[in-house]
XYZ file of C-alpha atoms in Angstrom:
632
model
C 1.238 221.162 50.102
C 2.327 217.534 50.156
C -1.343 216.538 50.062
C -1.773 218.498 46.836
C 1.278 216.829 45.306
C -0.187 213.425 46.157
C -3.497 214.456 44.598
C -1.629 215.503 41.449
C 0.132 212.138 41.377
C -3.191 210.338 41.763
C -4.630 212.391 38.896
C -1.732 211.452 36.613
C -1.817 207.772 37.462
C -5.574 207.130 37.557
C -6.577 203.842 35.958
C -9.851 203.923 34.058
C -11.445 201.810 31.359
C -11.254 203.157 27.812
C -12.217 201.865 24.395
C -9.268 199.740 23.364
C -8.860 197.817 20.122
C -6.244 195.056 19.887
C -4.818 196.126 16.543
C -1.172 195.397 17.446
C -0.117 196.713 14.042
C 3.596 196.583 14.795
C 3.674 193.140 16.383
C 1.810 191.755 13.363
C 4.819 192.669 11.223
C 7.480 191.005 13.357
C 7.928 188.894 16.454
C 11.057 188.973 18.587
C 12.804 186.212 16.636
C 12.120 187.626 13.177
C 12.951 191.117 14.364
C 16.368 189.965 15.503
C 17.304 189.025 11.941
C 15.996 192.302 10.506
C 18.136 194.647 12.585
C 20.713 196.885 10.939
C 23.635 196.956 13.370
C 26.576 199.262 14.034
C 24.671 202.429 13.091
C 24.736 201.435 9.421
C 21.182 202.768 9.158
C 22.408 206.369 9.555
C 22.420 208.355 6.309
C 24.002 211.539 7.708
C 27.715 212.210 7.072
C 30.346 211.267 9.637
C 31.744 214.198 11.574
C 35.006 214.075 9.618
C 33.259 214.111 6.219
C 33.488 217.835 5.539
C 32.271 217.600 1.945
C 29.345 215.541 3.145
C 28.300 218.150 5.713
C 28.754 220.991 3.249
C 26.432 219.215 0.840
C 23.935 218.189 3.501
C 23.627 221.658 5.069
C 23.987 223.667 1.874
C 23.124 227.320 2.426
C 22.138 226.579 6.044
C 25.745 225.940 7.109
C 26.688 229.507 8.003
C 23.476 230.038 9.976
C 24.254 227.108 12.280
C 27.804 228.348 12.761
C 26.633 231.884 13.596
C 24.175 230.514 16.145
C 26.930 228.490 17.740
C 29.235 231.495 17.934
C 26.718 233.224 20.199
C 27.113 230.291 22.623
C 30.890 230.275 22.867
C 30.703 232.352 26.051
C 27.462 230.854 27.337
C 27.403 230.507 31.117
C 26.049 227.100 32.046
C 23.205 227.593 34.497
C 22.783 225.750 37.770
C 19.337 224.296 38.446
C 19.134 224.767 42.205
C 17.314 222.519 44.654
C 14.909 225.366 45.379
C 14.111 225.570 41.658
C 12.794 222.014 41.851
C 10.990 222.740 45.124
C 9.214 225.730 43.580
C 6.806 223.337 41.884
C 5.633 222.126 45.284
C 5.730 225.498 46.982
C 4.077 227.741 44.410
C 3.026 225.514 41.524
C 5.485 227.320 39.231
C 7.299 224.855 36.986
C 9.063 227.438 34.836
C 11.577 228.331 37.566
C 13.204 224.940 37.063
C 12.475 224.536 33.361
C 13.938 227.811 32.036
C 17.582 227.336 33.079
C 17.460 223.617 32.314
C 15.976 224.271 28.892
C 18.536 226.968 28.125
C 21.371 224.551 28.887
C 19.877 221.824 26.718
C 19.337 224.186 23.799
C 22.923 225.410 24.146
C 24.246 221.852 23.831
C 22.165 221.359 20.680
C 23.300 224.660 19.204
C 26.972 223.929 19.876
C 26.681 220.440 18.405
C 25.097 221.724 15.186
C 27.722 224.467 14.915
C 30.573 221.973 15.305
C 29.029 219.587 12.776
C 28.672 222.495 10.353
C 32.202 223.897 10.765
C 34.227 220.858 11.788
C 37.252 222.734 13.157
C 36.935 221.941 16.861
C 36.163 225.569 17.725
C 32.986 224.645 19.636
C 34.346 221.477 21.211
C 35.454 222.771 24.620
C 32.183 224.568 25.268
C 30.256 221.462 24.162
C 32.305 219.389 26.622
C 31.466 221.894 29.373
C 27.769 221.437 28.697
C 27.986 217.656 28.593
C 29.933 217.350 31.832
C 27.637 219.855 33.512
C 24.623 217.789 32.442
C 26.193 214.503 33.535
C 26.582 215.947 37.047
C 22.834 216.560 37.419
C 20.880 214.200 39.667
C 18.082 213.870 37.125
C 17.243 214.971 33.587
C 13.495 214.979 34.296
C 11.325 218.043 34.938
C 10.198 218.975 38.445
C 6.561 218.733 37.307
C 7.155 215.092 36.307
C 9.375 214.000 39.184
C 6.319 213.574 41.393
C 5.855 210.181 39.705
C 9.049 208.896 41.364
C 8.573 206.794 44.534
C 8.998 209.795 46.849
C 6.082 211.582 45.107
C 8.061 214.809 45.484
C 9.549 217.274 43.008
C 13.153 217.068 44.242
C 14.983 214.347 42.259
C 16.106 211.184 44.029
C 19.556 209.880 43.101
C 18.559 206.215 42.920
C 15.509 206.390 40.630
C 16.376 207.472 37.069
C 13.070 208.709 35.678
C 12.413 208.702 31.929
C 10.065 211.543 31.077
C 9.659 213.726 27.993
C 12.691 215.887 28.700
C 15.079 213.237 29.975
C 14.215 211.235 26.861
C 14.844 214.195 24.571
C 18.109 214.926 26.323
C 19.068 211.256 26.101
C 18.485 211.399 22.354
C 20.499 214.604 21.978
C 23.414 213.235 23.990
C 23.310 209.908 22.131
C 23.692 211.743 18.832
C 26.457 213.818 20.416
C 28.222 210.618 21.480
C 27.820 209.103 18.017
C 29.190 212.096 16.137
C 31.800 213.350 18.598
C 33.164 210.503 20.734
C 36.398 210.207 18.708
C 36.972 213.940 19.064
C 36.215 213.767 22.777
C 38.708 210.920 23.175
C 41.469 213.066 21.695
C 40.819 215.611 24.452
C 40.292 213.065 27.236
C 38.700 209.594 26.983
C 36.874 210.195 30.278
C 34.448 212.516 28.492
C 33.054 209.790 26.240
C 33.267 207.146 28.965
C 31.265 209.292 31.369
C 28.684 210.248 28.774
C 28.152 206.644 27.661
C 27.797 205.571 31.302
C 25.160 208.214 32.066
C 23.126 207.254 29.016
C 23.258 203.618 30.079
C 22.087 204.206 33.660
C 19.598 206.995 32.921
C 17.915 205.684 29.738
C 18.874 202.187 28.573
C 18.841 200.314 31.891
C 15.676 201.885 33.303
C 13.765 201.159 30.108
C 14.721 197.503 30.179
C 14.307 196.961 33.909
C 11.624 199.320 35.236
C 8.021 198.553 34.319
C 6.542 201.308 36.485
C 6.676 204.215 34.022
C 2.994 204.780 33.234
C 3.540 205.767 29.603
C 5.141 202.384 28.786
C 1.754 200.671 29.282
C 3.396 197.463 30.424
C 0.983 195.350 32.475
C -1.674 197.487 30.813
C -4.930 197.844 32.724
C -6.818 200.301 30.556
C -5.541 203.704 31.646
C -5.423 206.676 29.299
C -2.451 206.892 26.933
C -1.366 210.048 25.159
C 1.579 211.723 23.426
C 3.961 210.605 26.187
C 3.952 207.087 24.767
C 5.297 207.687 21.248
C 7.374 210.642 22.454
C 9.259 208.683 25.123
C 9.462 205.504 23.074
C 10.901 207.303 20.059
C 13.635 208.762 22.267
C 14.433 205.444 23.908
C 14.489 203.637 20.562
C 16.849 206.272 19.202
C 19.217 205.866 22.158
C 19.388 202.098 21.701
C 19.899 202.460 17.947
C 22.815 204.843 18.491
C 24.467 203.071 21.418
C 23.678 199.343 21.477
C 25.372 196.963 19.044
C 24.632 193.607 20.655
C 22.007 192.051 18.404
C 20.128 190.200 21.137
C 19.994 193.163 23.520
C 19.013 195.535 20.734
C 16.298 193.180 19.489
C 14.793 192.893 22.949
C 14.811 196.662 23.438
C 13.318 197.410 20.017
C 10.600 194.827 20.537
C 9.713 196.300 23.931
C 9.174 199.657 22.215
C 6.999 197.975 19.582
C 4.830 196.390 22.271
C 4.535 199.735 24.017
C 3.696 201.828 20.956
C 1.168 199.191 19.901
C -0.650 199.927 23.163
C -0.866 203.591 22.146
C -2.059 202.731 18.644
C -4.617 200.382 20.183
C -5.846 203.121 22.510
C -6.246 206.012 20.070
C -8.993 206.065 17.481
C -8.548 204.665 13.987
C -10.157 207.796 12.532
C -6.866 209.582 13.253
C -8.183 212.599 15.156
C -6.001 213.926 17.949
C -8.249 214.361 20.970
C -5.509 216.506 22.545
C -5.985 219.119 19.810
C -3.743 220.538 17.046
C -1.242 221.972 19.539
C -0.400 218.404 20.536
C -0.447 216.928 17.039
C 3.321 217.348 16.771
C 3.775 215.479 20.053
C 1.222 212.706 19.448
C 0.970 211.997 15.709
C 4.315 213.724 15.101
C 6.223 211.637 17.620
C 4.507 208.546 16.244
C 5.996 209.526 12.883
C 9.463 209.942 14.443
C 9.141 206.522 16.046
C 7.959 204.826 12.847
C 10.764 206.374 10.796
C 13.358 205.155 13.293
C 11.811 201.693 13.446
C 11.787 201.471 9.664
C 15.451 202.526 9.578
C 16.668 199.988 12.143
C 14.796 197.146 10.389
C 15.880 198.085 6.889
C 12.324 199.080 5.993
C 10.903 195.672 6.881
C 8.699 196.997 9.727
C 6.698 199.911 8.370
C 3.196 201.272 8.962
C 3.266 204.099 6.440
C 0.696 202.358 4.236
C -1.770 201.964 7.105
C -4.894 204.153 6.610
C -4.899 204.930 10.321
C -1.419 206.478 10.146
C -2.386 208.557 7.115
C -5.506 209.733 8.978
C -3.337 210.761 11.923
C -1.260 212.913 9.625
C -4.072 214.548 7.676
C -5.898 215.541 10.860
C -3.618 218.594 11.071
C -4.556 219.903 7.628
C -8.263 219.167 8.111
C -8.221 221.089 11.417
C -6.793 224.209 9.798
C -9.410 226.895 9.224
C -7.168 229.508 7.631
C -5.231 232.680 8.402
C -3.404 230.917 11.243
C -6.569 229.673 13.011
C -7.268 226.038 13.886
C -9.975 223.970 15.551
C -8.689 223.952 19.119
C -10.569 221.531 21.322
C -8.890 220.485 24.616
C -5.587 222.082 25.722
C -4.913 223.547 22.302
C -4.410 227.122 21.194
C -6.657 228.531 18.481
C -3.582 230.091 16.884
C -1.478 227.434 15.216
C -1.109 225.627 11.937
C 1.734 223.239 12.440
C 5.417 222.722 11.779
C 6.044 222.776 8.040
C 9.027 220.394 8.135
C 7.208 217.808 10.241
C 4.055 218.026 8.136
C 6.058 217.573 4.933
C 7.889 214.557 6.359
C 4.533 213.028 7.294
C 3.115 213.698 3.851
C 6.174 212.223 2.165
C 6.129 209.061 4.292
C 2.419 208.319 3.834
C 2.170 209.612 0.268
C -0.219 212.489 1.006
C -0.165 215.380 -1.470
C -2.632 217.134 0.826
C -0.065 217.223 3.623
C 2.841 218.210 1.392
C 0.893 221.152 -0.048
C -0.246 222.188 3.407
C 3.347 222.010 4.646
C 4.386 224.402 1.906
C 1.622 226.778 3.033
C 2.935 226.622 6.607
C 6.497 227.231 5.458
C 8.108 230.340 6.889
C 10.873 232.033 4.956
C 13.626 232.308 5.893
C 13.393 229.299 8.158
C 16.282 227.451 9.787
C 15.381 223.921 10.923
C 16.089 224.035 14.637
C 14.310 222.042 17.317
C 16.514 222.679 20.312
C 17.174 219.498 22.258
C 15.207 217.437 19.674
C 18.215 216.992 17.425
C 16.588 214.130 15.491
C 13.931 216.487 14.140
C 16.556 219.082 13.275
C 18.500 216.567 11.189
C 15.383 215.019 9.632
C 14.104 218.475 8.688
C 17.373 219.491 7.047
C 17.161 216.306 4.972
C 13.862 217.405 3.339
C 14.385 221.188 3.418
C 15.098 221.504 -0.311
C 12.043 219.443 -1.235
C 9.863 221.572 1.008
C 11.149 224.777 -0.594
C 10.134 223.463 -4.008
C 6.677 222.219 -2.959
C 3.602 224.096 -4.162
C 1.507 225.575 -1.353
C -2.192 224.858 -1.099
C -5.048 224.164 1.293
C -8.790 223.887 0.892
C -11.275 223.272 3.684
C -13.322 220.178 2.975
C -17.090 220.713 2.900
C -17.507 217.926 5.455
C -15.048 216.073 7.663
C -16.279 213.568 10.219
C -14.230 211.623 12.761
C -16.762 208.966 13.809
C -14.875 207.502 16.766
C -13.537 210.724 18.280
C -16.795 212.489 17.292
C -15.283 215.636 15.814
C -17.257 217.227 12.966
C -16.087 220.011 10.621
C -18.454 221.685 8.140
C -17.547 224.500 5.772
C -19.478 226.354 3.091
C -18.407 228.100 -0.107
C -19.626 231.338 1.440
C -16.832 231.315 4.039
C -18.489 229.706 7.042
C -16.647 227.057 9.082
C -18.263 225.086 11.920
C -16.516 222.676 14.266
C -18.537 220.627 16.762
C -17.754 217.697 19.030
C -19.354 214.888 20.977
C -16.969 212.610 22.841
C -16.640 212.397 26.605
C -15.221 214.395 29.486
C -12.165 212.273 30.233
C -10.218 212.737 27.045
C -6.511 213.497 27.106
C -5.985 217.152 28.113
C -9.734 217.187 28.663
C -12.036 220.172 28.967
C -15.657 219.672 29.976
C -16.920 220.507 26.503
C -19.209 217.737 25.232
C -21.420 219.228 22.515
C -19.560 222.508 22.152
C -18.812 224.295 18.895
C -16.577 226.915 17.342
C -17.660 229.129 14.452
C -15.601 231.107 11.939
C -16.671 233.478 9.173
C -14.153 234.344 6.468
C -11.392 232.621 8.498
C -12.192 234.798 11.530
C -13.329 233.212 14.816
C -16.710 234.371 16.107
C -17.812 231.742 18.626
C -14.555 230.706 20.237
C -12.908 227.988 22.260
C -10.736 230.004 24.631
C -8.060 227.308 24.985
C -5.810 226.811 27.992
C -3.657 229.115 30.078
C -0.095 228.661 31.273
C 0.449 225.251 32.843
C 0.874 225.195 36.611
C 0.745 222.536 39.311
C -3.070 222.767 39.296
C -3.386 222.030 35.569
C -2.683 218.315 35.925
C -4.047 217.728 39.400
C -7.356 217.063 41.090
C -7.836 220.851 40.979
C -7.878 220.936 37.161
C -11.577 221.710 36.899
C -11.355 224.624 39.291
C -9.618 226.411 36.387
C -12.241 228.367 34.458
C -10.957 227.451 30.994
C -11.634 223.775 31.720
C -15.272 224.296 32.703
C -18.319 223.920 30.461
C -19.498 227.282 31.881
C -16.888 228.895 29.619
C -17.628 226.901 26.491
C -20.496 227.288 24.041
C -22.850 225.139 26.102
C -25.874 225.238 28.410
C -25.916 225.327 32.200
C -28.852 223.047 32.951
C -30.895 223.737 36.071
C -27.929 225.757 37.336
C -25.534 222.791 36.905
C -22.519 222.593 34.519
C -21.011 219.477 32.958
C -18.873 217.137 35.031
C -15.533 215.517 34.268
C -15.289 211.759 33.824
C -15.498 209.049 31.191
C -19.187 208.424 31.850
C -20.082 212.052 31.148
C -20.475 211.806 27.406
C -22.491 212.451 24.291
C -24.997 209.898 23.036
C -27.131 209.605 19.892
C -24.533 211.496 17.852
C -25.613 212.085 14.262
C -24.117 213.993 11.361
C -24.930 214.922 7.794
C -23.151 217.007 5.196
C -24.390 220.219 6.835
C -25.453 219.269 10.379
C -24.372 217.773 13.691
C -26.492 216.819 16.682
C -25.961 214.967 19.956
C -27.783 214.224 23.158
C -25.547 215.845 25.776
C -27.722 215.063 28.823
C -25.300 212.391 30.046
C -22.485 214.960 30.165
C -24.213 216.478 33.213
C -24.402 215.020 36.735
C -27.661 213.822 38.231
C -28.091 217.153 40.014
C -28.960 218.703 36.634
C -32.147 216.588 36.617
C -32.113 216.357 32.821
C -33.677 213.510 30.839
C -32.706 214.689 27.360
C -30.864 217.625 25.861
C -30.370 217.524 22.098
C -27.852 220.115 20.929
C -27.839 220.533 17.152
C -26.020 222.696 14.617
C -27.050 223.315 11.030
C -24.879 225.257 8.593
C -26.009 226.712 5.278
C -24.443 229.469 3.246
C -23.559 232.281 5.642
C -25.811 231.098 8.466
C -25.621 228.689 11.384
C -28.603 227.648 13.443
C -28.016 226.329 16.966
C -30.910 224.490 18.533
C -31.481 222.963 21.974
C -34.411 220.598 22.529
C -34.744 219.401 26.112
C -36.731 217.471 28.658
C -36.101 217.843 32.402
C -37.002 215.580 35.294
C -37.640 218.614 37.462
C -37.337 222.383 37.286
C -34.724 223.572 39.783
C -33.160 226.706 38.341
C -33.383 228.702 35.092
C -31.368 227.280 32.213
C -28.559 229.434 30.877
C -27.084 229.157 27.382
C -23.518 230.479 27.148
C -21.556 231.555 24.098
C -17.944 232.741 24.161
C -16.811 235.478 21.789
C -14.383 238.364 21.382
C -13.925 241.595 19.434
C -16.609 244.297 19.708
C -19.994 243.283 21.122
C -23.157 245.368 20.809
C -26.274 244.045 22.562
C -28.255 247.290 22.618
C -30.949 245.974 20.284
C -33.221 243.351 21.833
C -33.151 240.004 20.104
C -29.835 240.744 18.399
C -26.190 240.719 19.369
C -23.776 242.291 16.903
C -20.257 240.860 17.026
C -17.494 242.496 15.034
C -13.967 241.104 14.781
C -11.756 243.201 12.539
C -13.734 243.580 9.300
C -16.066 240.653 9.922
C -19.468 241.507 11.420
C -22.179 239.010 12.340
C -25.557 239.009 14.059
C -26.545 236.509 16.709
C -30.336 236.339 16.794
C -32.323 235.128 19.812
C -35.851 235.313 21.187
C -35.863 238.292 23.557
C -39.181 237.121 25.019
C -37.516 233.913 26.197
C -34.144 235.160 27.381
C -32.532 237.782 29.516
C -29.069 238.526 28.145
C -26.014 239.283 30.257
C -22.794 240.261 28.464
C -19.951 239.430 30.826
C -16.454 240.711 29.952
C -13.617 238.403 30.975
C -10.216 240.023 31.438
C -7.291 237.900 30.254
C -4.167 238.331 32.365
C -2.431 235.127 31.256
C -0.226 235.910 28.221
C -0.834 232.467 26.779
C -4.473 233.514 26.323
C -4.086 237.257 25.756
C -1.558 236.662 22.973
C -4.378 234.948 21.076
C -7.493 236.920 22.026
C -6.229 240.231 23.344
C -6.910 241.481 26.856
C -10.626 240.754 26.926
C -13.173 238.208 25.763
C -16.918 238.008 26.431
C -19.357 235.433 27.705
C -22.858 235.896 26.358
C -25.221 234.350 28.932
C -28.818 233.857 27.842
C -30.901 233.156 30.947
C -34.341 231.630 30.404
C -37.071 233.962 31.681
C -39.602 231.174 32.074
C -38.707 227.608 32.870
C -40.553 224.534 31.702
C -39.717 220.851 31.884
C -39.868 220.571 28.089
C -38.963 223.007 25.402
C -36.550 224.243 22.800
C -34.244 227.183 22.228
C -32.985 228.499 18.907
C -30.095 230.837 18.109
C -29.115 231.938 14.640
C -25.794 233.421 13.579
C -25.672 235.312 10.279
């Protein structure tokens, strides 16, 4: 078991060489000296009312006030849960991370709910229970998740008392408790000054000091050597920046801390592509692009608007990726560890659209708006407050969304094509070492009338194996279960060097040579996968050249709904009221329709209890040839 934990740690901390562009957009706007003079001290940047300003809170919350109070009332008798040592150890023993995360998450959400209720009512009714939660949390050894604690020096999932780890959750909790300190410390002092003193101390030793003094957190990208960066970078940096902004009033110390976050986030912006696509998929847009937005808003606030990237085309592209990836009826393009069922958070999308001046995003946000909807983000209290601030604007926005006929992300190599007749095609090139990677170079997804036909299954519930050296033993990660060929009996392989080449697009087509996505055992010289969309039809073509014939090629397509393959040369696929035909050459292929039972609720909640893999096995093998499939 310890060996597996070490393999997981190695997987998380692997250093590889990625495309990296020295944009340094933030550092171009300020150096440490100029930044020092820009800073807005003593929390004067905060636009929310003080706790004692009852008229201010009544105005700010409006009709939402009673809802927050009612939620808080349900927590007045909440029993604070103990996260036991064995809950942490469960990650090592069984791979189950939820055993630790559920009670911890419930406690954190209770603190947030009690804080919002007290801010809304202002009578001290929720104060004692809030103090209980704060003191309970201060007594914990760590605020990090068991799944992340393996990056501490012990490489184990039980927290060590002398290594305060900043991960996604400890950062979120640090932000929540910093806001709690800001709003409530005077009230706490009236009960007992030790409450505020203890809370301020824990925030110092768990968040502020480690960020300034520990360069080993991988997401910081200090001493950067080219490893992958993802949503952890803006997510953690936005939380740390927020803590410093709320707690630190020494100009020199604050300037140094803010500038360290700028250097770090610049590394992330240098790493990701300027085209704005999120290689982690729409499910992670709120964590990657969204947390970048949170960070940039905070940075703009603390510098009085003097450091701002909202006019940068790259930032706008990052925002509009979420609307471009929306197919309709709740379905999205879901490459990588993303669910096909999504759309996005209306409040966050509207904030992004407002900051970058995108009417497309603001209209899309209105479409995603749920009514009634109470802005509530649990432990992410910053997003709760920021969402309340724009709630009225969002309610008045006019909803709208239209799929573009052609969207191309040239660096990430995502291509979206839609027709007036209701067809939507998404295809990708890229490589097999992207963040939250699946081995899926050259794959596609196809929708008719906003209904998925050829599908990307997505990812199941995260376990210890998901982010370990065993990742590609999970079937959802394998090219075998994407819309791709198995060449000479060999699937694609994970790694940066396994990639698409010769990628080309036009207004209605996409093609790529995917031969390099396969290991040498596939014995393939060239494999050109192409897609052409027109009207209500998509043609999928494979043109190939092999070094040697080893095993029959197999072309796989993933689908769902009702499948009828009784007629040779045709497969009828019906999903709800949408029915299509997949045409193939029955003289060339032997078809096997393989049902795949879905027992993981994260998958079955999207696709139902069963999906299908259509496997077209070549009857005769040659070292050169082509295959054609047509979907109507």
